[in-house]
Coordinates of C-alpha atoms and ligand atoms in Angstrom, one line a residue:
M1 CA -8.8 -29.1 -20.9
E2 CA -7.6 -28.4 -24.5
R3 CA -7.9 -24.8 -25.5
E4 CA -8.4 -23.4 -29.0
I5 CA -5.8 -21.0 -30.2
L6 CA -8.1 -17.9 -31.1
P7 CA -6.3 -16.0 -33.9
A8 CA -6.2 -19.2 -35.9
T9 CA -9.6 -20.5 -35.4
V10 CA -11.8 -17.5 -35.2
S11 CA -12.6 -15.1 -38.1
R12 CA -14.9 -12.2 -38.3
A13 CA -16.9 -14.1 -41.0
S14 CA -17.8 -16.8 -38.4
N15 CA -19.5 -14.3 -36.3
T16 CA -22.1 -13.4 -38.9
Q17 CA -22.9 -16.7 -40.5
S18 CA -23.3 -20.2 -39.5
P19 CA -20.3 -22.4 -40.4
N20 CA -22.6 -24.8 -41.8
E21 CA -25.7 -23.4 -43.7
N22 CA -27.4 -26.9 -43.5
E23 CA -27.3 -27.0 -39.7
S24 CA -30.4 -26.4 -37.7
P25 CA -30.2 -23.2 -35.4
S26 CA -30.2 -25.5 -32.3
E27 CA -27.3 -27.7 -33.7
S28 CA -25.5 -24.4 -34.4
V29 CA -25.9 -23.2 -30.8
V30 CA -24.8 -26.5 -29.4
K31 CA -21.6 -26.3 -31.5
R32 CA -20.9 -22.8 -30.5
R33 CA -21.4 -23.5 -26.8
S34 CA -18.9 -26.5 -27.0
F35 CA -16.5 -24.3 -28.9
L36 CA -16.8 -21.6 -26.2
K37 CA -16.5 -24.1 -23.4
G38 CA -12.7 -24.3 -23.7
L39 CA -12.4 -20.4 -23.5
G40 CA -13.7 -20.0 -20.0
V41 CA -16.0 -17.2 -19.0
V42 CA -14.2 -14.4 -20.7
G43 CA -14.4 -16.0 -24.1
A44 CA -18.1 -16.9 -23.6
A45 CA -19.1 -13.4 -22.8
L46 CA -17.6 -12.0 -26.0
S47 CA -18.5 -12.4 -29.6
T48 CA -15.9 -13.8 -31.9
G49 CA -15.6 -10.4 -33.5
S50 CA -14.8 -8.6 -30.4
L51 CA -12.3 -11.2 -29.4
L52 CA -10.3 -10.4 -32.5
T53 CA -10.5 -6.7 -31.8
T54 CA -9.3 -7.3 -28.3
I55 CA -6.2 -9.2 -29.4
A56 CA -5.3 -6.4 -31.8
E57 CA -5.9 -3.9 -29.0
A58 CA -3.8 -5.8 -26.6
Q59 CA -0.9 -5.7 -29.0
G60 CA -1.2 -2.0 -29.4
R61 CA -1.5 -1.3 -25.8
N62 CA 2.0 -2.4 -25.3
D63 CA 3.2 0.5 -27.3
I64 CA 1.0 3.5 -26.2
I65 CA 1.0 5.2 -22.9
T66 CA -2.0 7.7 -22.5
V67 CA -2.2 11.0 -20.8
G68 CA -4.1 9.0 -17.9
D69 CA -1.3 6.7 -17.6
V70 CA 1.0 9.3 -17.1
A71 CA -1.0 11.0 -14.6
I72 CA -1.5 7.8 -12.6
L73 CA 2.4 7.3 -12.8
R74 CA 3.1 10.7 -11.7
F75 CA 0.9 10.4 -8.6
L76 CA 2.5 7.0 -7.8
A77 CA 6.0 8.6 -8.3
A78 CA 5.0 11.4 -5.7
A79 CA 3.6 8.8 -3.3
E80 CA 6.8 6.7 -3.5
I81 CA 9.0 9.8 -3.0
L82 CA 6.9 10.6 0.3
E83 CA 7.3 6.7 1.2
T84 CA 11.1 7.1 0.7
D85 CA 11.2 10.1 2.9
L86 CA 9.4 8.6 5.8
W87 CA 11.0 5.2 5.5
Q88 CA 14.4 7.0 5.3
Q89 CA 13.8 8.6 8.8
Y90 CA 12.9 5.2 10.2
N91 CA 16.0 3.7 8.8
E92 CA 18.3 6.4 10.2
F93 CA 17.0 5.6 13.8
G94 CA 15.9 1.9 13.6
G95 CA 17.3 0.3 10.3
I96 CA 20.7 -0.4 9.0
Q97 CA 22.7 2.6 7.8
D98 CA 24.8 1.3 4.9
T99 CA 25.8 2.1 1.3
E100 CA 22.5 0.9 0.2
V101 CA 20.5 3.2 2.4
P102 CA 22.9 5.9 3.7
G103 CA 22.3 8.5 6.3
G104 CA 21.8 8.6 10.1
S105 CA 23.7 6.7 12.8
G106 CA 21.0 4.7 14.6
S107 CA 19.4 5.1 18.1
R108 CA 20.3 2.2 20.3
L109 CA 17.5 1.9 22.6
Y110 CA 14.8 2.7 20.0
T111 CA 16.2 0.0 17.8
L112 CA 16.3 -2.4 20.8
A113 CA 12.6 -1.5 21.3
L114 CA 11.7 -2.1 17.7
Q115 CA 13.6 -5.6 18.1
Q116 CA 11.1 -6.6 20.9
L117 CA 8.6 -6.9 17.8
D118 CA 11.1 -9.0 15.9
G119 CA 14.9 -9.3 16.0
D120 CA 15.1 -8.8 12.2
M121 CA 13.3 -5.3 12.3
P122 CA 16.4 -3.3 11.4
Q123 CA 16.9 -5.5 8.2
Y124 CA 13.2 -5.2 7.3
I125 CA 13.2 -1.4 7.8
H126 CA 16.2 -1.1 5.7
D127 CA 14.9 -3.2 3.0
N128 CA 11.6 -1.4 2.9
T129 CA 13.4 1.7 2.7
E130 CA 15.6 0.7 -0.2
D131 CA 12.5 -0.8 -2.0
E132 CA 10.5 2.6 -1.7
L133 CA 13.7 4.5 -3.3
T134 CA 13.7 2.0 -6.2
H135 CA 10.0 2.4 -6.7
E136 CA 10.5 6.3 -6.8
V137 CA 13.5 6.2 -9.1
F138 CA 12.0 3.6 -11.4
I139 CA 8.8 5.3 -12.0
N140 CA 10.4 8.6 -12.6
A141 CA 12.9 7.0 -15.1
Y142 CA 10.2 5.3 -16.8
L143 CA 8.1 8.7 -17.2
V144 CA 11.3 10.2 -18.7
S145 CA 11.9 7.2 -21.0
K146 CA 8.3 7.9 -22.4
G147 CA 9.0 11.7 -22.9
A148 CA 6.9 12.5 -19.7
E149 CA 7.7 15.0 -16.9
P150 CA 9.1 13.2 -13.8
V151 CA 8.0 14.3 -10.2
N152 CA 10.3 16.2 -8.0
L153 CA 9.3 17.2 -4.6
D154 CA 12.6 18.7 -3.3
Q155 CA 11.1 22.2 -3.0
F156 CA 8.9 20.9 -0.3
R157 CA 11.6 19.3 1.9
T158 CA 11.1 22.0 4.5
L159 CA 10.0 20.0 7.6
P160 CA 12.5 19.7 10.6
S161 CA 14.4 16.5 11.3
S162 CA 14.1 15.0 14.8
Q163 CA 16.4 16.4 17.3
A164 CA 17.3 13.0 18.8
T165 CA 20.7 11.5 18.2
G166 CA 20.9 9.3 15.1
A167 CA 18.9 11.5 12.6
Q168 CA 20.5 13.6 9.9
Q169 CA 19.7 17.2 10.1
I170 CA 18.1 17.8 6.7
G171 CA 14.8 19.1 5.4
R172 CA 12.0 16.4 5.4
L173 CA 8.8 16.0 3.3
T174 CA 6.9 14.0 6.1
N175 CA 6.5 14.4 9.9
L176 CA 6.8 11.1 12.1
M177 CA 6.4 12.9 15.3
Q178 CA 2.7 13.9 15.3
L179 CA 1.0 10.9 13.8
S180 CA -2.6 9.7 14.3
V181 CA -2.2 6.0 13.2
D182 CA -5.2 4.5 11.7
T183 CA -5.0 0.9 12.9
S184 CA -8.4 -0.2 11.4
W185 CA -6.7 -2.2 8.8
W186 CA -6.3 -4.8 11.7
T187 CA -9.9 -5.5 12.1
R188 CA -10.7 -4.8 8.4
Y189 CA -8.4 -7.7 7.2
R190 CA -9.8 -10.0 10.0
S191 CA -13.4 -9.4 9.2
R192 CA -15.3 -12.3 7.5
T193 CA -18.1 -10.0 6.4
G194 CA -17.1 -6.5 6.1
N195 CA -15.6 -4.7 3.0
P196 CA -14.9 -0.9 2.8
D197 CA -16.0 -1.2 -0.8
L198 CA -19.4 -2.2 0.4
G199 CA -19.6 0.6 2.9
D200 CA -18.5 -1.2 6.0
T201 CA -16.3 0.5 8.6
F202 CA -13.8 -1.2 11.1
A203 CA -12.8 -0.5 14.6
N204 CA -9.1 0.5 15.4
A205 CA -6.9 -2.2 17.0
V206 CA -5.0 0.4 19.1
P207 CA -7.6 3.3 19.6
S208 CA -5.1 5.5 21.7
I209 CA -2.7 6.1 18.8
A210 CA -5.6 6.7 16.3
M211 CA -6.5 9.9 18.3
G212 CA -4.1 12.7 19.1
Q213 CA -0.6 13.2 17.9
H214 CA 2.1 10.6 18.7
P215 CA 5.7 10.0 17.8
A216 CA 6.8 7.1 15.9
I217 CA 10.4 8.1 16.1
P218 CA 12.3 9.7 19.0
R219 CA 11.7 13.6 19.0
T220 CA 14.6 14.2 21.2
D221 CA 17.1 12.2 23.4
D222 CA 14.6 12.5 26.2
D223 CA 12.4 9.9 24.4
V224 CA 15.1 7.3 24.6
Q225 CA 16.5 7.6 28.2
P226 CA 17.4 4.3 29.7
D227 CA 15.1 2.8 32.4
P228 CA 17.2 0.5 34.6
S229 CA 14.0 -1.0 36.0
K230 CA 13.1 -2.4 32.7
P231 CA 14.2 -5.3 30.6
H232 CA 17.2 -4.1 28.4
H233 CA 16.7 -0.7 30.0
I234 CA 13.9 0.2 27.4
S235 CA 11.6 2.7 29.0
D236 CA 7.9 2.4 28.5
L237 CA 7.9 5.5 26.5
T238 CA 10.6 4.3 24.2
Q239 CA 8.7 1.0 23.8
A240 CA 5.4 3.0 23.1
I241 CA 7.3 5.0 20.4
A242 CA 8.7 1.8 18.8
N243 CA 5.2 0.2 19.0
T244 CA 3.6 3.1 17.3
A245 CA 6.1 2.7 14.5
G246 CA 5.4 -0.9 14.3
F247 CA 1.7 -0.3 13.6
H248 CA 2.5 2.7 11.4
F249 CA 4.7 0.5 9.0
A250 CA 1.7 -1.7 8.3
T251 CA -0.7 1.4 8.0
I252 CA 1.6 2.8 5.3
E253 CA 2.0 -0.3 3.4
Q254 CA -1.6 -1.5 3.5
G255 CA -2.2 1.8 1.8
G256 CA 0.1 0.8 -1.2
T257 CA -1.4 -2.6 -1.1
S258 CA -4.7 -1.1 -2.0
L259 CA -3.5 1.8 -4.1
Y260 CA -1.9 -0.1 -6.9
P261 CA -4.8 -2.5 -7.6
K262 CA -7.0 0.5 -7.5
F263 CA -5.1 2.1 -10.3
A264 CA -4.4 -1.0 -12.2
Q265 CA -8.1 -0.9 -13.2
R266 CA -7.7 2.4 -15.0
V267 CA -4.4 2.2 -16.9
T268 CA -4.4 1.6 -20.5
S269 CA -0.8 0.5 -21.6
L270 CA -0.3 -3.1 -20.7
E271 CA 3.4 -2.1 -19.9
V272 CA 2.1 0.4 -17.3
L273 CA -0.3 -2.3 -16.1
R274 CA 2.7 -4.6 -15.7
I275 CA 4.7 -1.8 -13.7
V276 CA 1.6 -1.3 -11.5
L277 CA 1.0 -5.0 -10.8
S278 CA 4.7 -5.7 -10.1
I279 CA 5.4 -2.8 -7.8
G280 CA 1.9 -3.3 -6.2
G281 CA 3.0 -6.8 -5.3
T282 CA 5.9 -5.6 -3.4
E283 CA 3.6 -3.2 -1.3
I284 CA 1.7 -6.2 -0.4
S285 CA 4.6 -8.3 0.8
H286 CA 5.6 -5.2 2.9
F287 CA 2.2 -5.1 4.4
Q288 CA 2.2 -8.7 5.1
T289 CA 5.5 -8.6 7.0
W290 CA 4.5 -5.5 9.1
H291 CA 1.2 -7.1 9.9
D292 CA 2.8 -10.0 11.5
K293 CA 5.5 -7.8 13.4
A294 CA 2.8 -5.4 14.7
G295 CA 1.1 -8.3 16.6
N296 CA 4.3 -8.7 18.7
A297 CA 4.1 -5.2 20.2
P298 CA 4.7 -5.5 23.9
H299 CA 1.7 -4.5 25.9
V300 CA 2.6 -1.2 27.4
S301 CA 0.7 1.9 28.8
V302 CA 2.5 5.1 29.4
V303 CA 1.7 8.8 29.8
D304 CA 3.7 10.7 27.0
P305 CA 5.4 13.7 29.0
V306 CA 5.4 15.9 25.9
T307 CA 1.8 15.5 24.8
G308 CA 0.2 14.5 28.1
L309 CA -1.7 11.6 26.4
T310 CA -1.9 8.2 27.5
V311 CA -0.8 5.6 24.8
T312 CA -1.9 2.1 25.5
F313 CA -1.1 -1.1 23.5
P314 CA -3.4 -3.8 24.7
D315 CA -3.1 -7.5 24.7
L316 CA -5.0 -8.1 21.4
N317 CA -5.4 -11.9 22.3
A318 CA -7.1 -11.2 25.6
P319 CA -10.7 -9.9 26.5
P320 CA -12.1 -7.5 25.6
F321 CA -10.1 -8.1 22.4
G322 CA -9.2 -11.6 21.2
G323 CA -11.3 -13.7 18.8
E324 CA -11.5 -13.5 15.0
D325 CA -11.3 -9.7 14.9
F326 CA -8.1 -9.3 17.0
Q327 CA -6.2 -12.5 17.3
T328 CA -2.5 -11.6 16.6
N329 CA -1.7 -14.6 14.4
L330 CA -4.5 -14.1 11.9
I331 CA -2.2 -12.2 9.7
M332 CA -3.5 -13.5 6.4
P333 CA -6.5 -11.7 4.9
E334 CA -9.7 -13.5 6.1
P335 CA -12.1 -14.4 3.2
T336 CA -14.9 -11.7 3.2
A337 CA -17.5 -10.3 1.0
F338 CA -16.1 -9.1 -2.4
L339 CA -18.1 -7.2 -5.1
S340 CA -21.5 -8.3 -3.9
R341 CA -22.7 -10.0 -0.8
K342 CA -24.4 -12.4 -2.9
L343 CA -21.3 -14.0 -4.1
P344 CA -19.3 -16.3 -1.9
A345 CA -16.6 -14.9 0.5
C346 CA -13.1 -14.6 -0.9
S347 CA -9.7 -13.7 0.6
I348 CA -8.8 -10.5 -1.1
I349 CA -7.0 -7.1 -0.7
R350 CA -9.5 -4.6 0.3
P351 CA -10.5 -1.8 -0.6
T352 CA -9.8 -1.9 -4.3
A353 CA -12.7 0.2 -5.7
T354 CA -11.0 2.6 -8.1
K355 CA -13.0 5.7 -7.9
G356 CA -11.2 8.6 -6.1
A357 CA -8.1 6.3 -5.5
A358 CA -5.5 9.2 -5.6
M359 CA -7.4 11.7 -3.6
G360 CA -8.3 8.9 -1.0
A361 CA -4.8 8.1 -0.6
L362 CA -3.7 11.7 -0.2
Q363 CA -6.5 12.2 2.3
A364 CA -5.5 9.0 4.3
L365 CA -1.8 10.3 4.5
T366 CA -3.0 13.8 5.5
A367 CA -5.3 12.3 8.2
D368 CA -2.3 10.3 9.4
G369 CA -0.6 13.6 10.4
L370 CA 2.4 12.9 8.0
F371 CA 2.2 16.4 6.5
I372 CA 1.6 18.4 9.7
G373 CA 3.8 21.6 9.0
Q374 CA 3.7 21.3 5.3
S375 CA 3.1 24.4 3.1
K376 CA -0.1 25.3 1.3
D377 CA 1.9 25.0 -1.9
F378 CA 2.8 21.3 -1.1
F379 CA -0.9 20.5 -0.6
K380 CA -1.9 22.4 -3.8
F381 CA 0.8 20.5 -5.8
M382 CA -0.2 17.0 -4.4
R383 CA -4.0 17.9 -4.8
T384 CA -3.3 18.7 -8.5
L385 CA -1.5 15.4 -9.1
A386 CA -4.3 13.5 -7.4
I387 CA -7.2 15.2 -9.4
E388 CA -5.2 14.4 -12.7
A389 CA -4.7 10.7 -11.7
D390 CA -8.4 10.4 -10.6
L391 CA -9.5 11.7 -14.0
A392 CA -7.6 9.0 -15.8
V393 CA -9.7 6.4 -17.5
R394 CA -8.9 3.1 -19.3
Q395 CA -9.0 3.5 -23.1
Ligands
LIG1 FE1 6.5 1.8 -2.8
LIG2 FE1 5.5 0.9 0.3

């Protein structure tokens, strides 16, 4: 279909008077309709005058950055710093420690246990860690380039490192040893009718790690003792810890997958929109990868000798699981209700409702157990960033 070039063909005058005074009103309507046909729904919904205004605004939006944009970017910078901190810990034990992602010396049996989910897990962990680091550094550098204050969380690096061999002994921002991993993203992305934006809730795929506090990295070397009775000498406890990590990877990245489109709806600058869309797409690619790997977690049930809790990773393809809600190869988002149940089902990221995006993310990370042991000042600092980001409106 041939499209008209708007700036050359639309003038403000054409909005207020008929192009041909001799035309009957009905002829004018027909012509106007055929003119708008080439513009699609957006063009048809706007008057010609507002189309011109929109184009002018769009050009201006490349140059400006609003207080709201800064607030959103500052919250995202903090979120990325937190992501880097947790991914760094995973990389020290189960990734690849190199010049791109230095630090740590690996944990052989934990890494082997992760590789039961996919032989390439160390590479993926390394790359996800490096990606988060670049997100953090880029967003802060962009803020500085616009004369805005970058985010620094160094004063809150107070949490202890794991005592297991492989970790650096440095202060951390996040705690990976007492997690309550929300695995409801599994059923949320498989549901063909439910959408959290429409008020629906979803069952956990692995209920036993959603309740209580569980390690996703070895706490001490006791967690990675060899068991000669098992394949590769990987104990059930070590496998359960690696499986917990495998699900937590996706839990974290599905959060980023939703957070960026939530914020995209409230940024003003087109350049900031470009940043949010471009980084947000990387979070989606992370989530998709981890979603696939989590389904390979070996079935295991073990009592954690430290917590006394039983951790069970069920066969999600067998009864009482299985079917559309649990089948492990359904890793692409099933089409579901979007915006209204009256509209046709659509394969989408969910949730994406923008209201309270930052506070929701902060609450989800907190409920995850990531900040167990953090100071009051840390929560105050993060809450302030979240409140400011949630006040941002598109201008
Ligand atoms: Fe990120
Ligand atoms: Fe991420």
